[in-house]
Amino acid sequence: MDKFYITTPIYYINGTPHLGHTYTTVAADILARWHRIQGKDVFFLVGTDENSQKVVEAAKKAGKSLQEFTDEMSSIWRETWLKLGISFDRFIRTTSPEHINAVKIFWERVQEKGDIYLGEYEGWYCVDCEEFIKESDLDDGGLCPYHKKKPDILKEKNYFFRLSKYKDALLEHIEKNPDFILPVERRNEVVSYIKNHLEDISISRETIDWGIPVPGDENQRIYVWFDALINYLSGIGFGQDEAKFSKYWPADVHLLGKEISKFHCALWPAMLMSAEIELPKTFFVHGHWTSDGQKMSKTIGNVVNPIDLMQEFSFDVVRYFLFRETPFGSDGDFSIARLKERYNSELANDLGNLLQRTLNMIDKYLDGRIDEEKVALYSYGLEQAGVYLENFKFDLALQEIWSAVSHLNKFIEEEKPWELFKNNEKEKLSEVLHRVYAILKEIVYFLEPFMPEITKKMRELLEKDRISAPDTPLFPKKE
Ligand code: MSP
């Protein structure tokens, strides 16, 4: 059986999940579900990045011990994904013993390779980015360009990773494997970063006491990114369950947002090359969501909380909107008004009415009975939607599915089953309704990864022994 291993970034736990994190996680869920439907042995990993300085600050602010804080926060993340129906197979925490052990083994391998050396780091560090920043990258006021905060100044003894050694190998791998980094604009950015800016990187910190200790040097803690990336291995048993690890590795897809592409598409593959572990097949780097035209921020008060959204819309509707509205890879802007608009026209009107009237007609004109042999005669040919899905073109997959929805609505208007019934054209009426039913089932099949809850309900209605329309439609109109 083919396997499919997919991951999301592991999120920092100094805050709670918002629409941006939800977006990546749902994208992974869509792919995981699709590949499961295709009969693959899927492993879908999510988790939390806990060994970060931000966590120390947040715990302090909350007046909690680090243990208490990380346990509480990581369970909020886990619970959120469960409430949203995310079909993950494992939730990895970077404070878990199996992860810590995997990091230790990995570090030692890289060290044995001669790729770790002791040096001195002198420069800036932005805790919000969890990143060492070059002087030339600070803004005019000497602030971190992203967080507009003064970074910490560091002068400390650190362990360095020989990242620069892998420059040519990385460029060659990217060149030879066009699907390694997608989409192409992101690949180009990474290539230009590797060509112009790749330098050895500090992978430990001396002045902090939260994080995984450096093997053999308890005075140093491993840099949070070096540790976090290894979750993609520890999450499937690296260093612990070799059979499981070799079953799922290499990752088929690592999904991530564009702000962390250098870590994923340059540092991570170089770390793997150093440890002599096969490289992942594909990184898909997506864009960012704003909310009502602005970056989501607590100060502005426009942070979209997925659980709040669920009070008003079913979560499937949100999933539909996110992947219909904007091509995966591009930036998007979220607004409730836009969501409502799409809901009313595409879900309530186009799909909802189609379903409701089809069920009604089957009830009225065919006594609620469907002949499966007749169903097998018809198909719209939606296979292209599956091809789009596999190639991360979610918006096109949905457009393709909606072309079948429009086709059916038009077909019903043209064939007028109510007139066929009036004129007693039984044969033709049965043919028309079986055709509509067959294509509706096909639509449900391709829509399932996007809208798992609603398609389940649709399938239940379509597969009843005696078909009839529900009293309340699946997609009631919203004012
Ligand atoms: N902990 C690191 C990742 C380590 S992975 C080995 C991290 N965490 S994070 O909490 O900041 O999450 C960043 C990720 O969340 C982005 O890469 C993206 O997947 C998602 N998003 C966060 N905000 C987003 C938007 N506004 N829009 C879309 N996705 C965004 O970085």
Coordinates of C-alpha atoms and ligand atoms in Angstrom, one line a residue:
M1 CA 0.0 0.0 0.0
D2 CA 1.4 3.5 -0.9
K3 CA 2.1 5.7 2.0
F4 CA 1.5 9.5 2.3
Y5 CA 3.2 11.4 5.1
I6 CA 2.1 15.0 5.6
T7 CA 3.0 17.6 8.2
T8 CA 2.2 21.2 9.3
P9 CA 4.6 23.5 11.1
I10 CA 4.5 22.9 14.8
Y11 CA 3.1 26.1 16.2
Y12 CA 4.4 28.2 19.0
I13 CA 2.3 28.0 22.1
N14 CA 2.7 31.5 23.5
G15 CA -0.7 32.3 21.9
T16 CA -3.8 30.4 20.8
P17 CA -4.7 29.1 17.3
H18 CA -6.0 31.7 14.9
L19 CA -7.2 31.6 11.3
G20 CA -3.6 31.5 9.9
H21 CA -2.6 28.4 11.8
T22 CA -6.0 26.9 11.0
Y23 CA -5.5 27.5 7.3
T24 CA -2.3 25.4 7.1
T25 CA -3.8 22.7 9.3
V26 CA -6.9 22.5 7.2
A27 CA -4.9 22.3 4.0
A28 CA -3.0 19.4 5.4
D29 CA -6.3 17.8 6.5
I30 CA -7.7 18.1 3.0
L31 CA -4.7 16.4 1.5
A32 CA -4.7 13.7 4.3
R33 CA -8.3 13.0 3.7
W34 CA -8.0 12.9 -0.1
H35 CA -5.0 10.5 0.1
R36 CA -6.9 8.3 2.5
I37 CA -9.9 8.1 0.2
Q38 CA -7.4 7.1 -2.5
G39 CA -6.5 4.1 -0.3
K40 CA -3.1 5.3 0.9
D41 CA -1.6 4.6 4.3
V42 CA -1.6 8.2 5.5
F43 CA 0.3 9.7 8.4
F44 CA -0.7 13.3 9.3
L45 CA 1.5 14.9 11.9
V46 CA 0.7 18.1 13.9
G47 CA 2.2 19.5 17.1
T48 CA 3.5 22.2 19.2
D49 CA 6.9 24.0 19.3
E50 CA 7.5 24.4 23.0
N51 CA 11.2 25.0 23.7
S52 CA 11.1 28.6 22.7
Q53 CA 12.0 31.8 24.6
K54 CA 8.6 33.2 23.8
V55 CA 7.1 30.5 25.9
V56 CA 9.3 31.4 28.9
E57 CA 8.0 35.0 28.6
A58 CA 4.4 34.0 28.2
A59 CA 4.5 31.6 31.1
K60 CA 6.0 34.3 33.3
K61 CA 3.3 36.7 32.2
A62 CA 0.6 34.1 33.0
G63 CA 2.2 33.5 36.4
K64 CA 2.5 29.8 35.7
S65 CA 5.4 27.3 35.9
L66 CA 6.8 26.3 32.5
Q67 CA 5.5 22.8 32.9
E68 CA 2.0 23.9 33.8
F69 CA 1.9 26.5 31.1
T70 CA 3.2 24.2 28.3
D71 CA 0.9 21.4 29.3
E72 CA -2.1 23.8 29.3
M73 CA -1.3 25.6 26.1
S74 CA -0.4 22.5 24.1
S75 CA -3.7 20.9 25.2
I76 CA -5.6 24.0 24.0
W77 CA -4.0 23.5 20.5
R78 CA -4.7 19.8 20.5
E79 CA -8.3 20.4 21.6
T80 CA -8.8 23.1 19.0
W81 CA -7.8 20.7 16.2
L82 CA -10.0 18.0 17.6
K83 CA -13.0 20.4 17.9
L84 CA -12.5 21.5 14.3
G85 CA -12.4 17.8 13.2
I86 CA -8.8 17.8 12.0
S87 CA -8.0 14.1 11.2
F88 CA -4.4 14.1 12.5
D89 CA -2.7 10.9 13.4
R90 CA -0.3 12.2 16.0
F91 CA 0.3 15.4 18.0
I92 CA 3.9 15.8 18.8
R93 CA 5.2 18.0 21.6
T94 CA 8.9 19.1 21.5
T95 CA 9.0 18.8 25.3
S96 CA 8.2 15.1 25.1
P97 CA 10.9 12.5 26.0
E98 CA 10.8 10.8 22.6
H99 CA 11.4 14.1 20.8
I100 CA 14.2 15.1 23.1
N101 CA 15.8 11.7 22.5
A102 CA 15.5 12.1 18.7
V103 CA 17.1 15.5 18.8
K104 CA 20.0 14.1 20.8
I105 CA 20.6 11.3 18.4
F106 CA 20.3 13.7 15.4
W107 CA 22.8 16.2 17.0
E108 CA 25.3 13.5 17.6
R109 CA 25.1 12.3 14.0
V110 CA 25.7 15.8 12.7
Q111 CA 28.5 16.2 15.2
E112 CA 30.2 13.0 14.1
K113 CA 30.0 14.2 10.6
G114 CA 32.1 17.2 11.7
D115 CA 29.4 19.7 10.9
I116 CA 29.2 21.2 14.4
Y117 CA 31.9 23.5 15.8
L118 CA 32.3 25.9 18.7
G119 CA 32.4 29.5 17.8
E120 CA 31.4 32.9 19.1
Y121 CA 28.2 34.6 18.2
E122 CA 28.1 38.4 18.4
G123 CA 25.1 40.1 17.2
W124 CA 21.3 40.4 17.5
Y125 CA 18.6 38.0 18.3
C126 CA 14.9 38.7 18.0
V127 CA 12.9 36.5 20.4
D128 CA 9.6 37.1 18.5
C129 CA 11.2 35.8 15.3
E130 CA 13.3 33.3 17.3
E131 CA 16.0 34.2 14.8
F132 CA 19.5 35.7 14.8
I133 CA 19.4 38.9 12.8
K134 CA 22.1 40.6 10.9
E135 CA 22.8 44.3 11.6
S136 CA 22.1 45.1 8.0
D137 CA 18.6 43.6 8.3
L138 CA 17.5 45.8 11.1
D139 CA 15.3 48.8 10.2
D140 CA 16.5 52.4 10.3
G141 CA 15.7 52.7 14.0
G142 CA 17.7 49.5 14.8
L143 CA 14.5 47.5 15.3
C144 CA 13.5 44.0 14.0
P145 CA 11.8 44.8 10.7
Y146 CA 8.9 42.4 11.4
H147 CA 8.2 43.0 15.1
K148 CA 9.3 46.6 15.4
K149 CA 11.0 45.7 18.6
K150 CA 14.6 46.1 19.7
P151 CA 16.3 42.7 19.5
D152 CA 18.5 41.4 22.2
I153 CA 22.3 41.9 21.8
L154 CA 24.2 38.7 22.3
K155 CA 27.9 37.9 22.7
E156 CA 28.2 34.3 23.6
K157 CA 30.0 31.1 22.9
N158 CA 27.8 29.0 20.6
Y159 CA 27.8 25.8 18.6
F160 CA 27.6 26.4 14.9
F161 CA 26.3 24.2 12.1
R162 CA 28.2 24.2 8.9
L163 CA 25.3 25.2 6.8
S164 CA 27.4 26.9 4.1
K165 CA 29.0 23.6 3.3
Y166 CA 25.7 22.4 1.8
K167 CA 25.2 25.4 -0.5
D168 CA 26.1 23.5 -3.8
A169 CA 24.4 20.3 -2.8
L170 CA 21.2 22.2 -1.9
L171 CA 21.2 24.2 -5.2
E172 CA 21.8 21.0 -7.1
H173 CA 18.9 19.2 -5.4
I174 CA 16.5 22.0 -6.0
E175 CA 17.5 22.2 -9.6
K176 CA 17.1 18.5 -10.2
N177 CA 13.8 18.2 -8.3
P178 CA 11.3 20.8 -9.6
D179 CA 8.7 19.6 -7.1
F180 CA 11.0 20.0 -4.1
I181 CA 9.8 23.6 -3.4
L182 CA 6.4 24.8 -4.6
P183 CA 5.1 27.1 -5.9
V184 CA 7.8 28.4 -8.2
E185 CA 7.9 32.0 -6.8
R186 CA 8.8 30.6 -3.4
R187 CA 11.4 28.2 -5.0
N188 CA 13.1 31.2 -6.6
E189 CA 13.2 33.1 -3.3
V190 CA 14.8 30.2 -1.6
V191 CA 17.3 29.7 -4.4
S192 CA 18.3 33.4 -4.2
Y193 CA 18.7 33.2 -0.4
I194 CA 20.9 30.1 -0.7
K195 CA 23.0 31.7 -3.4
N196 CA 23.5 35.0 -1.7
H197 CA 23.1 34.6 2.0
L198 CA 23.7 31.1 3.2
E199 CA 26.1 31.2 6.2
D200 CA 27.0 28.9 9.0
I201 CA 24.4 29.2 11.7
S202 CA 24.5 29.3 15.5
I203 CA 22.5 26.3 16.8
S204 CA 22.9 26.7 20.5
R205 CA 22.4 29.4 23.2
E206 CA 24.5 29.9 26.3
T207 CA 22.5 32.4 28.2
I208 CA 19.2 30.6 28.4
D209 CA 18.0 27.8 30.5
W210 CA 14.9 26.6 28.7
G211 CA 15.3 24.2 25.8
I212 CA 17.0 20.9 25.0
P213 CA 20.5 20.7 26.5
V214 CA 23.4 20.2 24.0
P215 CA 24.6 16.6 24.3
G216 CA 27.9 16.7 26.2
D217 CA 27.6 20.4 27.2
E218 CA 24.8 21.0 29.7
N219 CA 25.6 24.7 29.7
Q220 CA 24.2 25.2 26.3
R221 CA 20.7 24.8 25.0
I222 CA 19.9 23.8 21.4
Y223 CA 18.5 26.6 19.3
V224 CA 14.8 26.2 19.0
W225 CA 14.7 25.9 15.2
F226 CA 17.3 23.2 15.1
D227 CA 15.2 21.3 17.7
A228 CA 11.8 22.0 16.2
L229 CA 12.5 20.8 12.6
I230 CA 13.4 17.4 14.0
N231 CA 9.8 16.9 15.1
Y232 CA 9.2 15.8 11.5
L233 CA 11.3 12.7 12.3
S234 CA 10.5 12.2 16.0
G235 CA 6.8 12.4 15.2
I236 CA 7.1 9.1 13.2
G237 CA 9.4 7.3 15.6
F238 CA 13.0 8.3 14.6
G239 CA 15.3 6.9 17.2
Q240 CA 12.6 4.9 18.8
D241 CA 10.5 2.9 16.3
E242 CA 12.7 2.3 13.3
A243 CA 10.0 0.2 11.5
K244 CA 7.5 3.0 11.7
F245 CA 10.1 5.6 10.8
S246 CA 11.2 3.9 7.7
K247 CA 7.6 3.2 6.7
Y248 CA 6.7 6.9 6.6
W249 CA 9.9 8.8 5.9
P250 CA 10.6 10.7 3.7
A251 CA 7.8 13.2 4.2
D252 CA 5.7 13.5 1.1
V253 CA 4.6 17.0 1.9
H254 CA 5.7 19.6 4.4
L255 CA 3.2 22.5 4.4
L256 CA 4.3 25.9 5.8
G257 CA 3.7 29.6 5.5
K258 CA 6.1 31.8 3.4
E259 CA 7.7 33.5 6.4
I260 CA 9.5 30.3 7.5
S261 CA 10.6 29.0 4.1
K262 CA 14.4 29.5 4.7
F263 CA 14.3 27.3 7.8
H264 CA 12.4 24.6 6.0
C265 CA 13.7 24.7 2.5
A266 CA 17.4 25.4 3.2
L267 CA 18.3 24.7 6.9
W268 CA 16.2 21.5 7.2
P269 CA 17.5 19.8 4.0
A270 CA 21.0 20.7 4.9
M271 CA 20.6 19.2 8.4
L272 CA 19.2 16.0 6.8
M273 CA 22.1 15.9 4.3
S274 CA 24.5 16.2 7.2
A275 CA 22.8 13.4 9.2
E276 CA 22.6 11.4 6.0
I277 CA 18.8 11.1 6.0
E278 CA 16.8 11.2 2.8
L279 CA 15.2 14.5 1.9
P280 CA 11.5 15.2 2.0
K281 CA 9.7 15.1 -1.4
T282 CA 7.9 18.4 -1.4
F283 CA 7.7 21.7 0.6
F284 CA 4.5 23.6 -0.3
V285 CA 4.8 27.2 0.9
H286 CA 1.6 29.1 1.1
G287 CA 0.7 32.8 1.5
H288 CA -0.7 34.8 4.4
W289 CA -4.2 35.8 5.4
T290 CA -5.1 39.2 6.5
S291 CA -8.4 40.0 8.2
D292 CA -10.5 42.8 6.8
G293 CA -7.5 44.0 4.9
Q294 CA -5.1 44.2 7.8
K295 CA -2.5 41.9 9.4
M296 CA -4.2 40.0 12.2
S297 CA -3.3 41.6 15.5
K298 CA -4.5 41.7 19.0
T299 CA -4.2 45.4 19.2
I300 CA -6.4 46.0 16.1
G301 CA -8.7 43.3 17.5
N302 CA -9.2 41.6 14.1
V303 CA -7.7 38.2 15.0
V304 CA -10.0 35.5 13.7
N305 CA -10.6 32.7 16.1
P306 CA -11.7 29.5 14.3
I307 CA -13.8 28.3 17.2
D308 CA -15.8 31.6 17.3
L309 CA -16.4 31.2 13.6
M310 CA -17.9 27.8 14.2
Q311 CA -20.7 29.4 16.3
E312 CA -22.0 31.2 13.2
F313 CA -21.1 28.9 10.4
S314 CA -20.4 25.2 10.3
F315 CA -16.7 24.7 10.1
D316 CA -17.0 23.0 6.7
V317 CA -18.3 26.3 5.3
V318 CA -15.2 28.0 6.6
R319 CA -13.0 25.3 5.0
Y320 CA -14.8 25.8 1.7
F321 CA -14.4 29.5 1.8
L322 CA -10.7 29.5 2.7
F323 CA -9.8 27.3 -0.3
R324 CA -12.3 28.6 -2.8
E325 CA -11.5 32.3 -2.2
T326 CA -7.8 32.3 -2.9
P327 CA -5.4 30.0 -4.7
F328 CA -3.3 28.0 -2.3
G329 CA 0.1 29.8 -2.4
S330 CA -1.2 33.3 -2.7
D331 CA -2.2 35.7 0.1
G332 CA -5.8 36.1 1.0
D333 CA -8.1 38.5 2.9
F334 CA -10.7 37.2 5.2
S335 CA -14.0 38.9 5.9
I336 CA -17.3 37.7 7.2
A337 CA -19.1 39.6 4.6
R338 CA -17.3 37.8 1.8
L339 CA -17.8 34.5 3.5
K340 CA -21.5 35.1 3.8
E341 CA -21.7 36.1 0.2
R342 CA -20.1 32.9 -1.0
Y343 CA -22.1 30.9 1.4
N344 CA -25.4 32.2 0.2
S345 CA -24.7 32.0 -3.5
E346 CA -22.5 29.0 -3.9
L347 CA -23.5 26.8 -0.9
A348 CA -27.1 27.7 -0.1
N349 CA -28.2 28.5 -3.6
D350 CA -26.1 26.4 -6.0
L351 CA -25.4 23.3 -4.1
G352 CA -28.0 23.4 -1.3
N353 CA -30.9 24.0 -3.7
L354 CA -29.6 21.4 -6.1
L355 CA -29.6 18.8 -3.3
Q356 CA -32.9 19.8 -1.8
R357 CA -34.8 19.8 -5.1
T358 CA -33.1 16.5 -6.3
L359 CA -34.1 14.7 -3.1
N360 CA -37.6 16.1 -3.4
M361 CA -38.0 15.0 -7.0
I362 CA -36.7 11.5 -6.3
D363 CA -39.2 11.3 -3.4
K364 CA -42.1 12.6 -5.5
Y365 CA -41.4 11.1 -8.9
L366 CA -39.5 7.9 -8.2
D367 CA -41.2 7.0 -4.9
G368 CA -37.9 7.7 -3.2
R369 CA -36.1 4.8 -4.9
I370 CA -32.9 4.7 -6.9
D371 CA -31.8 2.0 -9.2
E372 CA -28.0 1.6 -8.7
E373 CA -27.6 -0.1 -12.1
K374 CA -29.0 3.0 -13.8
V375 CA -26.8 5.3 -11.6
A376 CA -23.7 3.5 -12.9
L377 CA -24.5 4.7 -16.5
Y378 CA -23.8 8.3 -15.7
S379 CA -20.8 10.4 -14.8
Y380 CA -19.7 14.0 -15.3
G381 CA -16.0 13.1 -15.4
L382 CA -14.7 15.1 -12.4
E383 CA -11.3 13.3 -12.3
Q384 CA -9.6 16.6 -13.1
A385 CA -10.7 17.8 -9.6
G386 CA -8.6 15.0 -8.1
V387 CA -5.6 16.0 -10.2
Y388 CA -5.9 19.6 -9.0
L389 CA -6.3 18.5 -5.4
E390 CA -3.1 16.4 -5.6
N391 CA -1.3 19.4 -7.1
F392 CA -2.3 21.8 -4.4
K393 CA -4.7 23.7 -6.7
F394 CA -7.5 23.6 -4.3
D395 CA -9.4 26.6 -5.8
L396 CA -9.4 25.0 -9.2
A397 CA -10.6 21.6 -7.8
L398 CA -13.5 23.5 -6.2
Q399 CA -14.2 25.4 -9.4
E400 CA -14.3 22.1 -11.3
I401 CA -16.7 20.6 -8.8
W402 CA -18.9 23.7 -9.1
S403 CA -18.9 23.4 -12.8
A404 CA -20.7 20.1 -12.2
V405 CA -23.1 21.8 -9.8
S406 CA -24.0 24.5 -12.4
H407 CA -24.3 21.9 -15.1
L408 CA -26.8 19.9 -13.0
N409 CA -28.8 23.0 -12.1
K410 CA -29.0 23.9 -15.8
F411 CA -29.8 20.4 -16.8
I412 CA -32.8 20.3 -14.4
E413 CA -34.0 23.6 -15.8
E414 CA -33.8 22.3 -19.3
E415 CA -35.2 18.9 -18.8
K416 CA -38.0 20.1 -16.5
P417 CA -38.7 16.8 -14.6
W418 CA -42.0 18.3 -13.3
E419 CA -43.3 18.5 -16.9
L420 CA -42.1 15.0 -17.7
F421 CA -44.1 13.8 -14.7
K422 CA -47.1 15.7 -15.8
N423 CA -46.9 14.2 -19.3
N424 CA -46.3 10.8 -17.9
E425 CA -42.9 10.4 -19.7
K426 CA -41.8 7.9 -17.1
E427 CA -38.7 6.5 -18.9
K428 CA -37.3 9.9 -19.6
L429 CA -38.0 11.1 -16.1
S430 CA -36.2 8.2 -14.5
E431 CA -33.3 8.7 -16.9
V432 CA -33.0 12.4 -16.0
L433 CA -33.2 11.9 -12.3
H434 CA -30.7 9.0 -12.3
R435 CA -28.3 11.2 -14.2
V436 CA -28.7 14.0 -11.7
Y437 CA -28.3 11.6 -8.8
A438 CA -25.2 10.0 -10.2
I439 CA -23.4 13.3 -10.8
L440 CA -24.5 14.5 -7.3
K441 CA -22.8 11.5 -5.8
E442 CA -19.7 12.2 -7.8
I443 CA -19.8 15.8 -6.5
V444 CA -20.0 14.4 -3.0
Y445 CA -17.0 12.2 -3.5
F446 CA -14.7 15.0 -4.7
L447 CA -16.1 17.4 -2.1
E448 CA -15.5 15.1 0.8
P449 CA -11.9 16.2 1.7
F450 CA -13.0 19.8 1.7
M451 CA -16.3 19.4 3.6
P452 CA -16.1 16.1 5.5
E453 CA -19.1 16.8 7.8
I454 CA -21.5 18.1 5.3
T455 CA -20.7 15.5 2.7
K456 CA -21.3 12.8 5.3
K457 CA -24.8 14.3 5.8
M458 CA -25.4 14.6 2.1
R459 CA -24.3 10.9 1.6
E460 CA -26.7 9.8 4.4
L461 CA -29.6 11.6 2.6
L462 CA -28.7 10.2 -0.8
E463 CA -28.2 6.7 0.4
K464 CA -31.4 6.3 2.4
D465 CA -33.6 3.3 1.4
R466 CA -36.5 5.7 0.8
I467 CA -35.1 9.1 -0.3
S468 CA -36.8 12.3 0.8
A469 CA -35.8 15.9 1.4
P470 CA -35.0 17.0 5.0
D471 CA -37.4 19.5 6.5
T472 CA -34.5 22.0 7.1
P473 CA -32.2 22.3 4.1
L474 CA -28.5 21.5 4.8
F475 CA -27.5 25.1 3.8
P476 CA -30.2 27.5 5.2
K477 CA -29.8 31.0 3.8
K478 CA -28.0 33.5 6.0
E479 CA -29.2 37.1 6.4
Ligands
MSP1 N1 7.2 27.2 15.5 C1 7.5 27.7 14.2 C2 7.4 26.5 13.2 C3 8.3 25.4 13.5 S1 8.1 24.1 12.3 C4 9.4 23.1 12.6 C5 6.4 28.7 13.9 N2 5.3 28.7 14.6 S2 4.1 29.8 14.4 O1 3.2 29.5 15.5 O2 4.6 31.1 14.2 O3 3.3 29.3 13.1 C6 3.7 29.8 11.8 C7 2.8 29.2 10.8 O4 1.4 29.4 11.1 C8 3.0 29.7 9.4 O5 4.1 29.2 8.7 C9 1.7 29.3 8.7 O6 1.7 28.0 8.5 C10 0.7 29.6 9.9 N3 0.3 31.0 9.9 C11 0.4 31.9 10.9 N4 -0.2 33.1 10.5 C12 -0.6 33.0 9.3 C13 -1.4 33.9 8.4 N5 -1.7 35.1 8.8 N6 -1.8 33.4 7.2 C14 -1.5 32.1 6.9 N7 -0.8 31.3 7.6 C15 -0.2 31.7 8.7 O7 6.7 29.5 13.0

